[in-house]
Amino acid sequence: MLRSSNRNPGERTITIETIRFLNPNVAIVDTKYEIKLESNQVRNLWSTFIVVQQEGNWKIAAIRNMSPAQR
Protein backbone atom coordinates (compact mmCIF):
# COMPACT_ATOMS: atom_id res chain seq x y z
CA MET A 1 0.00 0.00 0.00
CA LEU A 2 2.85 2.38 0.78
CA ARG A 3 4.52 1.69 -2.58
CA SER A 4 1.25 2.42 -4.38
CA SER A 5 0.80 5.66 -2.40
CA ASN A 6 4.34 6.75 -3.27
CA ARG A 7 3.78 6.04 -6.99
CA ASN A 8 0.39 7.83 -6.99
CA PRO A 9 0.65 10.84 -4.67
CA GLY A 10 -2.56 12.39 -3.43
CA GLU A 11 -4.79 12.84 -0.41
CA ARG A 12 -6.46 9.58 0.63
CA THR A 13 -9.67 9.20 2.60
CA ILE A 14 -11.03 5.85 3.77
CA THR A 15 -14.57 5.70 5.15
CA ILE A 16 -15.73 2.48 6.82
CA GLU A 17 -19.10 1.29 5.50
CA THR A 18 -19.48 -2.12 7.21
CA ILE A 19 -17.62 -4.45 9.55
CA ARG A 20 -18.53 -8.15 9.54
CA PHE A 21 -16.98 -10.36 12.20
CA LEU A 22 -16.17 -13.92 11.13
CA ASN A 23 -15.18 -14.67 14.72
CA PRO A 24 -14.08 -12.45 17.65
CA ASN A 25 -10.56 -12.09 16.17
CA VAL A 26 -11.20 -11.85 12.40
CA ALA A 27 -13.32 -9.31 10.50
CA ILE A 28 -14.05 -8.14 6.97
CA VAL A 29 -14.11 -4.32 6.68
CA ASP A 30 -15.73 -2.74 3.59
CA THR A 31 -14.83 0.88 2.88
CA LYS A 32 -15.16 3.71 0.41
CA TYR A 33 -11.68 4.80 -0.69
CA GLU A 34 -11.17 8.23 -2.26
CA ILE A 35 -7.93 9.57 -3.71
CA LYS A 36 -7.69 13.28 -4.52
CA LEU A 37 -4.79 13.49 -6.97
CA GLU A 38 -2.41 16.43 -7.24
CA SER A 39 -4.32 17.42 -10.43
CA ASN A 40 -7.48 17.75 -8.23
CA GLN A 41 -9.02 14.78 -10.05
CA VAL A 42 -10.80 12.43 -7.62
CA ARG A 43 -10.67 8.63 -7.91
CA ASN A 44 -13.47 6.81 -6.10
CA LEU A 45 -12.78 3.20 -5.20
CA TRP A 46 -14.00 0.48 -2.86
CA SER A 47 -11.63 -1.34 -0.51
CA THR A 48 -12.04 -4.49 1.51
CA PHE A 49 -9.72 -5.26 4.40
CA ILE A 50 -9.36 -8.56 6.20
CA VAL A 51 -8.25 -7.71 9.73
CA VAL A 52 -7.07 -10.01 12.50
CA GLN A 53 -6.59 -9.36 16.18
CA GLN A 54 -3.22 -10.50 17.52
CA GLU A 55 -2.15 -9.90 21.10
CA GLY A 56 -4.85 -7.24 21.53
CA ASN A 57 -3.95 -5.28 18.36
CA TRP A 58 -5.87 -5.25 15.07
CA LYS A 59 -3.70 -5.81 12.00
CA ILE A 60 -4.48 -5.77 8.28
CA ALA A 61 -3.94 -9.24 6.82
CA ALA A 62 -5.21 -8.52 3.28
CA ILE A 63 -6.44 -5.61 1.14
CA ARG A 64 -8.47 -5.54 -2.07
CA ASN A 65 -9.11 -2.27 -3.92
CA MET A 66 -11.59 -2.08 -6.78
CA SER A 67 -13.32 0.47 -8.96
CA PRO A 68 -17.11 0.75 -8.62
CA ALA A 69 -19.04 -0.92 -11.45
CA GLN A 70 -20.14 1.38 -14.27
CA ARG A 71 -23.90 1.82 -14.61
PDB file of C-alpha atoms in Angstrom:
ATOM      1  CA  MET A   1       0.000   0.000   0.000  1.00  0.00           C
ATOM      2  CA  LEU A   2       2.849   2.382   0.783  1.00  0.00           C
ATOM      3  CA  ARG A   3       4.518   1.686  -2.577  1.00  0.00           C
ATOM      4  CA  SER A   4       1.245   2.423  -4.381  1.00  0.00           C
ATOM      5  CA  SER A   5       0.802   5.656  -2.397  1.00  0.00           C
ATOM      6  CA  ASN A   6       4.341   6.753  -3.266  1.00  0.00           C
ATOM      7  CA  ARG A   7       3.775   6.045  -6.989  1.00  0.00           C
ATOM      8  CA  ASN A   8       0.395   7.834  -6.987  1.00  0.00           C
ATOM      9  CA  PRO A   9       0.650  10.840  -4.671  1.00  0.00           C
ATOM     10  CA  GLY A  10      -2.559  12.392  -3.426  1.00  0.00           C
ATOM     11  CA  GLU A  11      -4.794  12.840  -0.407  1.00  0.00           C
ATOM     12  CA  ARG A  12      -6.464   9.582   0.631  1.00  0.00           C
ATOM     13  CA  THR A  13      -9.669   9.199   2.603  1.00  0.00           C
ATOM     14  CA  ILE A  14     -11.032   5.847   3.770  1.00  0.00           C
ATOM     15  CA  THR A  15     -14.573   5.705   5.152  1.00  0.00           C
ATOM     16  CA  ILE A  16     -15.730   2.476   6.817  1.00  0.00           C
ATOM     17  CA  GLU A  17     -19.101   1.290   5.499  1.00  0.00           C
ATOM     18  CA  THR A  18     -19.483  -2.117   7.209  1.00  0.00           C
ATOM     19  CA  ILE A  19     -17.624  -4.452   9.549  1.00  0.00           C
ATOM     20  CA  ARG A  20     -18.529  -8.149   9.540  1.00  0.00           C
ATOM     21  CA  PHE A  21     -16.981 -10.364  12.197  1.00  0.00           C
ATOM     22  CA  LEU A  22     -16.166 -13.917  11.125  1.00  0.00           C
ATOM     23  CA  ASN A  23     -15.181 -14.666  14.724  1.00  0.00           C
ATOM     24  CA  PRO A  24     -14.076 -12.453  17.646  1.00  0.00           C
ATOM     25  CA  ASN A  25     -10.560 -12.093  16.168  1.00  0.00           C
ATOM     26  CA  VAL A  26     -11.199 -11.848  12.400  1.00  0.00           C
ATOM     27  CA  ALA A  27     -13.318  -9.308  10.501  1.00  0.00           C
ATOM     28  CA  ILE A  28     -14.055  -8.135   6.968  1.00  0.00           C
ATOM     29  CA  VAL A  29     -14.111  -4.321   6.678  1.00  0.00           C
ATOM     30  CA  ASP A  30     -15.729  -2.741   3.594  1.00  0.00           C
ATOM     31  CA  THR A  31     -14.831   0.881   2.882  1.00  0.00           C
ATOM     32  CA  LYS A  32     -15.156   3.708   0.412  1.00  0.00           C
ATOM     33  CA  TYR A  33     -11.676   4.800  -0.689  1.00  0.00           C
ATOM     34  CA  GLU A  34     -11.173   8.232  -2.260  1.00  0.00           C
ATOM     35  CA  ILE A  35      -7.932   9.571  -3.713  1.00  0.00           C
ATOM     36  CA  LYS A  36      -7.694  13.277  -4.523  1.00  0.00           C
ATOM     37  CA  LEU A  37      -4.790  13.492  -6.974  1.00  0.00           C
ATOM     38  CA  GLU A  38      -2.414  16.427  -7.244  1.00  0.00           C
ATOM     39  CA  SER A  39      -4.318  17.422 -10.430  1.00  0.00           C
ATOM     40  CA  ASN A  40      -7.483  17.745  -8.227  1.00  0.00           C
ATOM     41  CA  GLN A  41      -9.021  14.779 -10.049  1.00  0.00           C
ATOM     42  CA  VAL A  42     -10.804  12.425  -7.621  1.00  0.00           C
ATOM     43  CA  ARG A  43     -10.674   8.633  -7.913  1.00  0.00           C
ATOM     44  CA  ASN A  44     -13.474   6.810  -6.100  1.00  0.00           C
ATOM     45  CA  LEU A  45     -12.782   3.204  -5.198  1.00  0.00           C
ATOM     46  CA  TRP A  46     -14.001   0.483  -2.863  1.00  0.00           C
ATOM     47  CA  SER A  47     -11.625  -1.337  -0.514  1.00  0.00           C
ATOM     48  CA  THR A  48     -12.044  -4.487   1.506  1.00  0.00           C
ATOM     49  CA  PHE A  49      -9.717  -5.256   4.404  1.00  0.00           C
ATOM     50  CA  ILE A  50      -9.359  -8.563   6.197  1.00  0.00           C
ATOM     51  CA  VAL A  51      -8.254  -7.712   9.726  1.00  0.00           C
ATOM     52  CA  VAL A  52      -7.071 -10.007  12.504  1.00  0.00           C
ATOM     53  CA  GLN A  53      -6.590  -9.358  16.178  1.00  0.00           C
ATOM     54  CA  GLN A  54      -3.218 -10.496  17.517  1.00  0.00           C
ATOM     55  CA  GLU A  55      -2.153  -9.901  21.102  1.00  0.00           C
ATOM     56  CA  GLY A  56      -4.852  -7.241  21.532  1.00  0.00           C
ATOM     57  CA  ASN A  57      -3.952  -5.285  18.356  1.00  0.00           C
ATOM     58  CA  TRP A  58      -5.872  -5.254  15.070  1.00  0.00           C
ATOM     59  CA  LYS A  59      -3.703  -5.807  11.997  1.00  0.00           C
ATOM     60  CA  ILE A  60      -4.485  -5.773   8.281  1.00  0.00           C
ATOM     61  CA  ALA A  61      -3.935  -9.240   6.816  1.00  0.00           C
ATOM     62  CA  ALA A  62      -5.208  -8.517   3.276  1.00  0.00           C
ATOM     63  CA  ILE A  63      -6.442  -5.606   1.142  1.00  0.00           C
ATOM     64  CA  ARG A  64      -8.465  -5.544  -2.074  1.00  0.00           C
ATOM     65  CA  ASN A  65      -9.106  -2.265  -3.924  1.00  0.00           C
ATOM     66  CA  MET A  66     -11.586  -2.083  -6.780  1.00  0.00           C
ATOM     67  CA  SER A  67     -13.323   0.473  -8.957  1.00  0.00           C
ATOM     68  CA  PRO A  68     -17.109   0.754  -8.623  1.00  0.00           C
ATOM     69  CA  ALA A  69     -19.042  -0.915 -11.447  1.00  0.00           C
ATOM     70  CA  GLN A  70     -20.138   1.382 -14.267  1.00  0.00           C
ATOM     71  CA  ARG A  71     -23.901   1.821 -14.609  1.00  0.00           C
TER      72      ARG A  71
END
